[in-house]
Coordinates of C-alpha atoms in Angstrom, one line a residue:
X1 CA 16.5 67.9 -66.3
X2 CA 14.0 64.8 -65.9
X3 CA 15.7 62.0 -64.1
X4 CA 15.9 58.9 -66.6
X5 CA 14.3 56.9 -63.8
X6 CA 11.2 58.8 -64.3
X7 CA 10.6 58.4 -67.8
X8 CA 7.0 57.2 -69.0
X9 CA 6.8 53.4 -69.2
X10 CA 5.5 53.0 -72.2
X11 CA 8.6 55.0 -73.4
X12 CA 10.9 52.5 -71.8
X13 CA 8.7 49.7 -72.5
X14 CA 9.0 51.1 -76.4
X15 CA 13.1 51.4 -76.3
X16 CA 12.9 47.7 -74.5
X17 CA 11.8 46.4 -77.7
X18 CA 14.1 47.9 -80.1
X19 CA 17.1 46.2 -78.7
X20 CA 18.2 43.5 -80.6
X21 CA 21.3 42.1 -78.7
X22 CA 20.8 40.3 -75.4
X23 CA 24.2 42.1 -73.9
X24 CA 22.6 46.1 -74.6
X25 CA 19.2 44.3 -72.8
X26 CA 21.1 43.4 -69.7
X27 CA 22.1 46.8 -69.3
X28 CA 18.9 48.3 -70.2
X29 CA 17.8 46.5 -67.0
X30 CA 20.7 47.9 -65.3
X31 CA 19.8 51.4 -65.4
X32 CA 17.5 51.4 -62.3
X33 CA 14.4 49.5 -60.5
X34 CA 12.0 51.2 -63.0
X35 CA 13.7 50.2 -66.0
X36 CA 14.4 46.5 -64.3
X37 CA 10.8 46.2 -63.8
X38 CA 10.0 46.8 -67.7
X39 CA 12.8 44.2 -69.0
X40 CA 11.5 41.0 -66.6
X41 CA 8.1 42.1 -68.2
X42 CA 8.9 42.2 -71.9
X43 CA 7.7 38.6 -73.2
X44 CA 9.7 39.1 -76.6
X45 CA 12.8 40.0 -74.6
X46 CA 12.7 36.7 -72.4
X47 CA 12.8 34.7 -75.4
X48 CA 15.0 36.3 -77.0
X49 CA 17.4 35.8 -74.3
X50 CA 15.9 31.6 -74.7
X51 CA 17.6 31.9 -78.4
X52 CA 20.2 29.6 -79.3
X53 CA 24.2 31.1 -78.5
X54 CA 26.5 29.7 -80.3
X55 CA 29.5 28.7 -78.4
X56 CA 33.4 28.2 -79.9
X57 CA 36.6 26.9 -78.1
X58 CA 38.7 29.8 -76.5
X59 CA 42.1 31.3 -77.5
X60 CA 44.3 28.9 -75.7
X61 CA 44.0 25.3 -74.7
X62 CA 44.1 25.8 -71.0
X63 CA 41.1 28.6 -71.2
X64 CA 38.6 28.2 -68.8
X65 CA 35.6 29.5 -70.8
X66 CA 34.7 29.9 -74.2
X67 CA 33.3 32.9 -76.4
X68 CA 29.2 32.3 -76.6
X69 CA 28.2 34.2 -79.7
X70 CA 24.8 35.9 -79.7
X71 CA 23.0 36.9 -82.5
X72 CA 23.5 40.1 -84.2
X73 CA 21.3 41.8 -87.1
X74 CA 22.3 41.6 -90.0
X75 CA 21.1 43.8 -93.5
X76 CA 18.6 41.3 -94.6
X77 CA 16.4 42.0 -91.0
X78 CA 17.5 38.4 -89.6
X79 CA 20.3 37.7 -87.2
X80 CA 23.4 36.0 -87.7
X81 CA 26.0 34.9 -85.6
X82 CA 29.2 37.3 -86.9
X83 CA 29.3 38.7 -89.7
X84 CA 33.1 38.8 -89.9
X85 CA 36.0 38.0 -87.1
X86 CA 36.9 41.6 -87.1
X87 CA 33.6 43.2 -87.0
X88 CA 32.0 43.4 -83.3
X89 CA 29.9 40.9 -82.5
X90 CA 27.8 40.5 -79.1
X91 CA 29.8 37.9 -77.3
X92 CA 30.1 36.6 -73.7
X93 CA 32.4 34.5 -72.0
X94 CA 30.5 30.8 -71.2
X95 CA 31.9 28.7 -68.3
X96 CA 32.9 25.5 -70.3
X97 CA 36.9 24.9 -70.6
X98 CA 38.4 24.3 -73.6
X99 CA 39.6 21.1 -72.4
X100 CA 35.6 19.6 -72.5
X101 CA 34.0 18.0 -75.7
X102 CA 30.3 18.6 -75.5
X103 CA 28.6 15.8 -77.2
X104 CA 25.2 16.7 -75.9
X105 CA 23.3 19.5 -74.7
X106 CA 19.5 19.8 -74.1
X107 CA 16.8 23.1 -74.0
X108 CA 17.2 23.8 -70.6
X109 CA 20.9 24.7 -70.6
X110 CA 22.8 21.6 -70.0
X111 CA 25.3 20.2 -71.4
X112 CA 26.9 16.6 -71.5
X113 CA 30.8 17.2 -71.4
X114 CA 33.9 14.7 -71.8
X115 CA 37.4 15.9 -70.8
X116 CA 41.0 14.4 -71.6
X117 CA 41.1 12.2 -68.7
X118 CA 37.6 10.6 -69.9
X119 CA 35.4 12.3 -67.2
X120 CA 32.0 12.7 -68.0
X121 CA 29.6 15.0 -66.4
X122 CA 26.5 16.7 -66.7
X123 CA 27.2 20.5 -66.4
X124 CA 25.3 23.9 -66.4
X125 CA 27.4 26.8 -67.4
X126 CA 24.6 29.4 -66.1
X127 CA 24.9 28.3 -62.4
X128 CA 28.0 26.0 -62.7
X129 CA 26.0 22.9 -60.9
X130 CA 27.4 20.1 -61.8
X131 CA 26.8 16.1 -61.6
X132 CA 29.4 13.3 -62.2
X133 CA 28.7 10.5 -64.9
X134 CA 30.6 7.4 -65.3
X135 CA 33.8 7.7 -67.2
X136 CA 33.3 6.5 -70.6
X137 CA 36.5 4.0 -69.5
X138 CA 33.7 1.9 -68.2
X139 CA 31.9 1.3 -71.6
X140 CA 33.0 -1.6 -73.9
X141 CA 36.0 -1.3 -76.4
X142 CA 34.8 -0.7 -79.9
X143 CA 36.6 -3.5 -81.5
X144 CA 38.9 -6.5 -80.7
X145 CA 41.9 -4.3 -82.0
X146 CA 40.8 -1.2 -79.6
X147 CA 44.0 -0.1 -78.0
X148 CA 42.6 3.6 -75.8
X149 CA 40.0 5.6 -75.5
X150 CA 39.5 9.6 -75.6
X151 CA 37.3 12.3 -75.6
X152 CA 35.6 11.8 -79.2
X153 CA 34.5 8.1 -77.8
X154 CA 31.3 9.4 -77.3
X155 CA 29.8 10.6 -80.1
X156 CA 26.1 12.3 -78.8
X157 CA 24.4 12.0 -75.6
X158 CA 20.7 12.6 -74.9
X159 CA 19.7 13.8 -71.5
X160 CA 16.1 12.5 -70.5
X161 CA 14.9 15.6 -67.9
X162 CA 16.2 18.3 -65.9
X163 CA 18.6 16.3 -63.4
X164 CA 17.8 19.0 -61.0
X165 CA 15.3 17.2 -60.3
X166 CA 16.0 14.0 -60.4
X167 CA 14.4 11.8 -57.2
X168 CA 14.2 7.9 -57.3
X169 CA 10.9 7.5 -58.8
X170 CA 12.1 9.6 -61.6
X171 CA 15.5 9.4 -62.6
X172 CA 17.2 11.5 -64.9
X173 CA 18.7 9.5 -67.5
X174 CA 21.5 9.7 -70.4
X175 CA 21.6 8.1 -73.5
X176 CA 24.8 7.8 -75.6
X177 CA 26.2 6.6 -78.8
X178 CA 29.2 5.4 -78.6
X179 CA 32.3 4.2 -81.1
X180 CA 31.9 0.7 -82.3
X181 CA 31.6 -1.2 -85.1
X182 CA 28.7 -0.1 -85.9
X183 CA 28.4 2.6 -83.2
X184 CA 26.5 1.3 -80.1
X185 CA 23.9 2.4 -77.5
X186 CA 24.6 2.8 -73.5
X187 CA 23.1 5.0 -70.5
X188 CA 22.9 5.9 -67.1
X189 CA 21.3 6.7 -64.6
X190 CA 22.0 9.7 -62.0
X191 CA 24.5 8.2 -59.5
X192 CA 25.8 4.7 -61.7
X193 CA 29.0 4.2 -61.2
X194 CA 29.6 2.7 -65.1
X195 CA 27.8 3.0 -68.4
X196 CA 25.2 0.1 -69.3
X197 CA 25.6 -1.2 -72.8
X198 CA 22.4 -1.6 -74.9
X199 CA 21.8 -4.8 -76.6
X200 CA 20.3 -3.4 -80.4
X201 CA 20.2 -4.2 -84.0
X202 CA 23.6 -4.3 -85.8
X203 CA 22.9 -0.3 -86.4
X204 CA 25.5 2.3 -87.5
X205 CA 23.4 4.9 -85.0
X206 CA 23.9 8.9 -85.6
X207 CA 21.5 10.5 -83.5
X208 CA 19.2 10.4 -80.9
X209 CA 16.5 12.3 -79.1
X210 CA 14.4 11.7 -75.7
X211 CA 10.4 12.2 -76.8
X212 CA 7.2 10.8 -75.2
X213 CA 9.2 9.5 -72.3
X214 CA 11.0 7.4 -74.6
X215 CA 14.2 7.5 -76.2
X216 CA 14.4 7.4 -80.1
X217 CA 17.8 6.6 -81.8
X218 CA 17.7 6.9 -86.2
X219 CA 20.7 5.3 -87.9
X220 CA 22.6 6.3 -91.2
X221 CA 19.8 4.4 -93.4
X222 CA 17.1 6.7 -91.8
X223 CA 15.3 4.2 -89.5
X224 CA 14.0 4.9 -86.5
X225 CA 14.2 2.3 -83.0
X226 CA 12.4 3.2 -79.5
X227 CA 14.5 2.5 -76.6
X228 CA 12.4 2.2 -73.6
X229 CA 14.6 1.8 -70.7
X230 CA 12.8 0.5 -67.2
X231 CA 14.7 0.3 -63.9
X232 CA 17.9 -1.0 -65.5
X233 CA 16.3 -2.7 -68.4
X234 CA 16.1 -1.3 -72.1
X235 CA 14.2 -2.6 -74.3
X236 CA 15.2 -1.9 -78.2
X237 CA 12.1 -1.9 -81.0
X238 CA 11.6 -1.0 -84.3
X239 CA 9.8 2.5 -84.8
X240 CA 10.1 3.7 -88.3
X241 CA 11.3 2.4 -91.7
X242 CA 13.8 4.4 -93.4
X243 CA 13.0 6.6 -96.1
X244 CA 13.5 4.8 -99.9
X245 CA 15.4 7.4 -101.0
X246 CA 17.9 7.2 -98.5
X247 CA 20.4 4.4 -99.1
X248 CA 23.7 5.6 -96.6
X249 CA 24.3 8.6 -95.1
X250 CA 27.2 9.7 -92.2
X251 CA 24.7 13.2 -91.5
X252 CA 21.9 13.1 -90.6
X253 CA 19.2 14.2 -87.4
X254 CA 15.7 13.6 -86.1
X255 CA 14.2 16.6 -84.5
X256 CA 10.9 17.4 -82.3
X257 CA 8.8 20.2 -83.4
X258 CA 5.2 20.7 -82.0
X259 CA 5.1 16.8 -81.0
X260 CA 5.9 15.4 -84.1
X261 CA 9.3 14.0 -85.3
X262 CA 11.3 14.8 -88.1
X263 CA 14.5 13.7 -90.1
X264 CA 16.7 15.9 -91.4
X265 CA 19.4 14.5 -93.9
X266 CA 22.9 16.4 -94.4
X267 CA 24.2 16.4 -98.0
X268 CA 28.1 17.4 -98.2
X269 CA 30.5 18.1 -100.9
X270 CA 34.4 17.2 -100.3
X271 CA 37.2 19.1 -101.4
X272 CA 35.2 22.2 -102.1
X273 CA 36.4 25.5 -101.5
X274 CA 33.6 27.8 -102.9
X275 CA 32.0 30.0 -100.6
X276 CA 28.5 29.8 -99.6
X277 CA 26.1 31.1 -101.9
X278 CA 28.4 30.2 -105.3
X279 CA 26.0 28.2 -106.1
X280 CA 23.1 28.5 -103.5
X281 CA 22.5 24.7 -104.1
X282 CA 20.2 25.6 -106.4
X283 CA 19.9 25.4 -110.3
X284 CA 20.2 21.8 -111.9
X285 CA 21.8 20.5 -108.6
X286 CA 18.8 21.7 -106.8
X287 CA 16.2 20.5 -109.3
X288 CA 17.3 17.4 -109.9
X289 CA 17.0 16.7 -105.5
X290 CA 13.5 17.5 -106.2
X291 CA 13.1 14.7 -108.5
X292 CA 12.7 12.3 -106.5
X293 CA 12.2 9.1 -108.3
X294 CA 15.3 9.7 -110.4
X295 CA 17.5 11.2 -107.2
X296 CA 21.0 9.6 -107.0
X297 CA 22.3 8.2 -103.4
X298 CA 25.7 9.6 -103.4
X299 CA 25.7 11.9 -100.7
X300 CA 29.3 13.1 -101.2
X301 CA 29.1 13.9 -105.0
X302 CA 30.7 16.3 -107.3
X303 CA 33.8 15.5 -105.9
X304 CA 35.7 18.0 -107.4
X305 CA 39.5 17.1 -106.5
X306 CA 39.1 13.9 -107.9
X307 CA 39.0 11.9 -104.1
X308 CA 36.0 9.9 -105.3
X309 CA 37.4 7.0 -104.5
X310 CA 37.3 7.6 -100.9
X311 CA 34.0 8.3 -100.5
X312 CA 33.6 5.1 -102.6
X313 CA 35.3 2.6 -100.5
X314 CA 32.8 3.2 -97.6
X315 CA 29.7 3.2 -100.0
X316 CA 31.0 0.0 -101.7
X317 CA 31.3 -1.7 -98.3
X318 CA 27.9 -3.7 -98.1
X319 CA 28.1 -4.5 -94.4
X320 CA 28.0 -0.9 -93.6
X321 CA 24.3 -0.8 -95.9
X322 CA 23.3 -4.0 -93.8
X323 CA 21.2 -3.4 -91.1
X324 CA 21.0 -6.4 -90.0
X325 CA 24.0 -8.3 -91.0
X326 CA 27.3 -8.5 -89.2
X327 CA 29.5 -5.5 -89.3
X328 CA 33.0 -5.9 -90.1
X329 CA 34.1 -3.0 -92.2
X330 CA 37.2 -1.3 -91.8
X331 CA 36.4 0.9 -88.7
X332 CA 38.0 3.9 -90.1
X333 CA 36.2 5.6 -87.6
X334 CA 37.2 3.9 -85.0
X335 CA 40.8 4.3 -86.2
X336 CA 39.6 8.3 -86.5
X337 CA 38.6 7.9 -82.8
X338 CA 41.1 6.5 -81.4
X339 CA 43.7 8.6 -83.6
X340 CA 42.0 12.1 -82.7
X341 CA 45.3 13.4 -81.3
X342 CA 47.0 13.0 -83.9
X343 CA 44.5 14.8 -86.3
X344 CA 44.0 17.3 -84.1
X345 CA 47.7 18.2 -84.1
X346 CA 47.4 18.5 -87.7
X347 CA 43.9 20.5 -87.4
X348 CA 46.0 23.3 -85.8
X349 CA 48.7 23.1 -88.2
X350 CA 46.3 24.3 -90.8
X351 CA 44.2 27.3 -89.3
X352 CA 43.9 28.4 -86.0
X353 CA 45.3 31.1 -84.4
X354 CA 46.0 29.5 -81.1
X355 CA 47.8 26.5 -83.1
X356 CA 50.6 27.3 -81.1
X357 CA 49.2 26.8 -77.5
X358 CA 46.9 23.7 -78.7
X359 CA 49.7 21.2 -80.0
X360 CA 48.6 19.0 -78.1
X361 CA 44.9 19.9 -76.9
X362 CA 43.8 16.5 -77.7
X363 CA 46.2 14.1 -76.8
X364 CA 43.6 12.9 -74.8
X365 CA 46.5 11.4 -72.4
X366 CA 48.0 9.1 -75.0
X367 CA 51.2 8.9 -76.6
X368 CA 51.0 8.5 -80.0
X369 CA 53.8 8.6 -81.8
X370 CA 52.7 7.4 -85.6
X371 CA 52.5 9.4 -88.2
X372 CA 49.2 10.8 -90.2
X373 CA 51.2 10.9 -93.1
X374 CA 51.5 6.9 -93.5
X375 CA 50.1 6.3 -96.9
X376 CA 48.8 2.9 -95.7
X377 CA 47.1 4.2 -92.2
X378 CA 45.2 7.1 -94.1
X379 CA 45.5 7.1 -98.3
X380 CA 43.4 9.8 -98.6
X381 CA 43.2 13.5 -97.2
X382 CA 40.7 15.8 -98.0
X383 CA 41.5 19.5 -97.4
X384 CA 37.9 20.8 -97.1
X385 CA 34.1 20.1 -96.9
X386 CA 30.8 21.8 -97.1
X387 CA 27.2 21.5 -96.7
X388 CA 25.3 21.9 -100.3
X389 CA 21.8 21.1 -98.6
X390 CA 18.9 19.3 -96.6
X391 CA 16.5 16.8 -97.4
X392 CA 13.9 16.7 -94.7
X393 CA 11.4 14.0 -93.4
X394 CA 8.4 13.8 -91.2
X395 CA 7.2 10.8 -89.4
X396 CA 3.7 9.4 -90.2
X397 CA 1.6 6.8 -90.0
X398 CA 3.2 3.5 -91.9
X399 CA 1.0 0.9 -94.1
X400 CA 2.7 -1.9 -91.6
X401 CA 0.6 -1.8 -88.0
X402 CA 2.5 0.0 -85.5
X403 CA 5.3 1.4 -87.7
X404 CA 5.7 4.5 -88.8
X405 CA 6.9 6.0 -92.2
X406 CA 8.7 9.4 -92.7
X407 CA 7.5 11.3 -95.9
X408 CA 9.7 13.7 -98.1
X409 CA 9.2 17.5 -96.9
X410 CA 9.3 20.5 -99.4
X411 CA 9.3 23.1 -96.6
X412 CA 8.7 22.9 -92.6
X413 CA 7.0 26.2 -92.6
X414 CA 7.2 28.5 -89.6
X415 CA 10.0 26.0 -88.2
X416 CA 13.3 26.9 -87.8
X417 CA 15.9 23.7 -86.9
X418 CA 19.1 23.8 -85.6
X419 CA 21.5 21.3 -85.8
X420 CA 24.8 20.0 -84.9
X421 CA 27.2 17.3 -83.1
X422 CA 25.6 18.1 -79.7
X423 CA 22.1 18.4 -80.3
X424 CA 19.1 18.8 -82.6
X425 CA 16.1 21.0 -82.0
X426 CA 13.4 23.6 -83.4
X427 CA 12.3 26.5 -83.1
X428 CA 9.0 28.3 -84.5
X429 CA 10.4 31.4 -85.9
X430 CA 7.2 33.7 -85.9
X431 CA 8.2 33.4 -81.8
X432 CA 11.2 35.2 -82.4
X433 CA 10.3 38.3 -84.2
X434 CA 13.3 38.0 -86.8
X435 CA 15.6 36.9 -84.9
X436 CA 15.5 33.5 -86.9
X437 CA 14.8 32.5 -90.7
X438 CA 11.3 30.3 -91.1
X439 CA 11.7 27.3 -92.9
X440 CA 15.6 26.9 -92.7
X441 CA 18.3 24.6 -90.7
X442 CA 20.3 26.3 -88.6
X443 CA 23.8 24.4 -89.0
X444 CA 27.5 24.0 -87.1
X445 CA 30.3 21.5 -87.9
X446 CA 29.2 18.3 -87.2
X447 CA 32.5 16.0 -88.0
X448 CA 35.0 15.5 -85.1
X449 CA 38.5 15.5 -85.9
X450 CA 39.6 12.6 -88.3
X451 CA 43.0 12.0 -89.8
X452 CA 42.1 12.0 -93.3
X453 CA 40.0 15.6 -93.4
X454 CA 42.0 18.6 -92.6
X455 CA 39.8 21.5 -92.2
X456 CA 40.4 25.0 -93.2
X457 CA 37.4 26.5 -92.1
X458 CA 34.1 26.1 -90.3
X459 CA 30.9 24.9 -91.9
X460 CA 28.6 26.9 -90.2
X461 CA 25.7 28.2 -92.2
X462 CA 22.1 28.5 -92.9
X463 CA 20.1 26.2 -95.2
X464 CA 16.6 27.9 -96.5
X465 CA 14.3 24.9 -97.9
X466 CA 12.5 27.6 -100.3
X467 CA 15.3 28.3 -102.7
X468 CA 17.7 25.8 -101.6
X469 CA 20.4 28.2 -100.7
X470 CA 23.4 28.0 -98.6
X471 CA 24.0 31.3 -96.6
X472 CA 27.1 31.8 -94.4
X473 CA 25.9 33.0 -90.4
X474 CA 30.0 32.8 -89.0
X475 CA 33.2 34.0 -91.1
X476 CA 34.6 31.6 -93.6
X477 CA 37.8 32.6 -93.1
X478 CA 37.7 32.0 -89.6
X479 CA 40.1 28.8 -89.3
X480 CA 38.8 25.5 -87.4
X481 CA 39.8 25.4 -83.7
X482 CA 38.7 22.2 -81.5
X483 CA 37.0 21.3 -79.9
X484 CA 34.0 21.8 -82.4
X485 CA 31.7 24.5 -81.7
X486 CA 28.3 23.7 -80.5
X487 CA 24.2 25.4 -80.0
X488 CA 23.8 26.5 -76.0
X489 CA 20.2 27.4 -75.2
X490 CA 19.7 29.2 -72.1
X491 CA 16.8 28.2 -69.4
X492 CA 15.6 31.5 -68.4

């Protein structure tokens, strides 16, 4: 009988490409030094193993690791995440404990994590190297009535360069947007001792991404600002207009893809509890999104449970709509920010299977003893919320000298984005061989927990720009667990 070591390499080099899931590859390589040899040499495998994991809190609040999903096949020849919590799935176990919030992430496999005690660090669960950011006690209190901080304080970081090789004359840097009123801009640099606030634009900032050397922050209208920070100096200016079409939005995220920036624009419906697919976001809904000249602004419409009126009150409140002008709206997120314990008690109340071991996984090292309940703290709960669809941007040239415009998209072609409340990023899908749907977003939950939203399921899912449909890549009735799960991209 032929030893398997011996077997023809084009055979093995053959079987090497026929495995789909990164766990079955590793083991290929096992085998022996001949087989070895084929797997570092297989191109496709490499990235493959670079593909997006998706990463969800473990089974009890103390865990010291989480479950990293991989993607598995699925009938239609792409990959999903898990096709149901009982059927096998490729999963791992990722260094990150469950007591960490990661708020940012970049492609070479480190993540930006906050802990109960309001440690920051920059972390890489591959080789568990680790670096020490300020605590984000050291950044400014969101509002005069600002009583504590926790973990959801932060709500995305941006990290400017492998801080492996970070030397003086080019620091690794990390952007972040904080709670405020509207939320605010700091950073760091490698070694500070405390965050340095960011004198902008009354913005309500959602995202950010490092590109050109530059940081570039977009806020909930769909503008665009560079931040250019110099030695200890950052210096805010306007980059982009926002798009006409886009009055107010909570979700939305600007991605790189072959050096050239793009917007993509969330579009949830509250109190919702259709599955994916019921109505693919398609029909009248989806053609009256392509009409653009006669497109409504409500981005939480068809509110089906009659909750309108929440949605309302924060799209009535012109301050929030005002770049410009001072901000002095409610800060009902502030109050969901610095309430978080309390909602996530009640997140575990309705789902989770570990509800009983996370009571109080993010009491952030408060004591609060008020109640969600309080009709005049939070009038308004809503049980459930999905996303319907995209609209996408890209940035061009402007009319106005030196700003730039972002134009309506009907498809990114080969591009495949992913997004969510860590990071935002793309892929070209024709360099994954299936393992990703062209022109589609890639999408994980991207609210943190609130008092007034009680989740009873993830919305995780796949949004294809073609026929506007909304395809499910992670069990619906797998119940919410926080921390929120987030994209991990391996650097190998």
């Amino acid at each position: 009988m032929a030893d398997w070591s011996e077997l023809p390499r084009d055979l093995l080099d053959l079987i090497s490409r026929k495995i789909d899931i990164l766990r079955d590859y590793r083991q290929f390589g096992a085998v022996c030094s001949s087989w070895r040899s084929v797997a570092i040499k297989n191109p496709w495998q490499c990235q493959f193993q670079s593909f997006p994991k998706l990463v969800i809190p473990g089974e009890i609040k103390n865990s010291e690791t989480r479950q990293c999903l991989e993607a598995i096949p699925d009938n239609k020849g792409y990959f999903s995440f898990c096709k149901s919590i009982n059927e096998k799935a490729s999963q791992k176990k990722l260094s990150v404990p469950h007591q960490y919030y990661c708020c940012g992430s970049n492609s070479l496999g480190w993540l930006v994590l906050i802990n109960n005690s309001f440690e920051m660090q920059l972390f890489n669960p591959l080789s568990e190297v680790k670096f020490k950011l300020p605590s984000s006690k050291t950044l400014p209190p969101a509002n005069e009535g600002f009583t504590r901080f926790c973990k959801y304080y932060v709500n995305k970081a941006v990290i400017s360069s492998d801080p492996t090789y970070s030397t003086s004359s080019h620091q690794t840097i990390v952007l972040i947007i904080y709670a405020g009123a509207p939320p605010r801009l700091a950073f760091c640099k490698l070694g500070d001792e405390s965050w340095t606030p960011i004198e902008t634009p009354n913005r309500n900032y959602l995202d950010a991404i490092y590109y050109k050397d530059k940081f570039y922050a977009v806020y909930n209208r769909g503008g665009c600002d560079i931040i250019d920070i110099i030695d200890n100096q950052a210096a805010v200016e306007e980059y982009a207009l926002r798009p006409p079409e886009e009055q107010y939005t909570w979700d939305l995220y600007v991605i790189e893809s072959k050096g050239e920036l793009y917007l993509a624009v969330r579009i949830l419906r509250y109190d919702d509890d259709s599955d994916y697919g019921s109505d693919s976001g398609s029909g009248s809904e989806g053609d009256e999104d392509d009409n653009l000249d006669n497109e409504g602004h409500n981005d939480y419409e068809d509110n089906k449970s009659g909750n309108r009126d929440h949605h309302k009150s924060h799209e009535d409140d012109e301050n929030d709509h005002n770049d410009g002008a001072d901000n002095k709206s409610d800060n009902s997120d502030h109050k969901s920010h610095e309430n978080d314990d309390d909602s996530d008690d009640d997140d575990h109340k309705h789902g989770a299977d570990n509800d009983s071991d996370n009571d109080d996984d993010h009491n952030d090292g408060t004591d609060n003893k008020s109640d969600n309940s309080d009709p005049d703290r939070y009038p308004i709960f809503i049980d459930w919320y999905r996303t319907v669809r995209f609209r996408v941007y890209k940035l061009e040239e402007g009319e106005k000298d030196g700003i730039k415009k972002w134009t309506r998209m009907k498809s990114i072609g080969d591009n495949a984005f992913f997004v969510g409340s860590n990071s935002s990023f793309a892929l070209q899908a024709s360099d994954y061989f299936g393992c990703c749907k062209p022109n589609s977003i890639y999408f994980t939950d991207s609210h943190k927990p609130v008092p007034w939203i009680k989740p009873i399921r993830h919305d995780i899912g796949i949004f294809n720009l073609e026929n506007k449909s909304v395809d499910s890549i992670f069990p619906v009735d797998f119940k919410p667990v926080r921390p929120p799960p987030f994209w991990f991209t391996p650097n190998v």
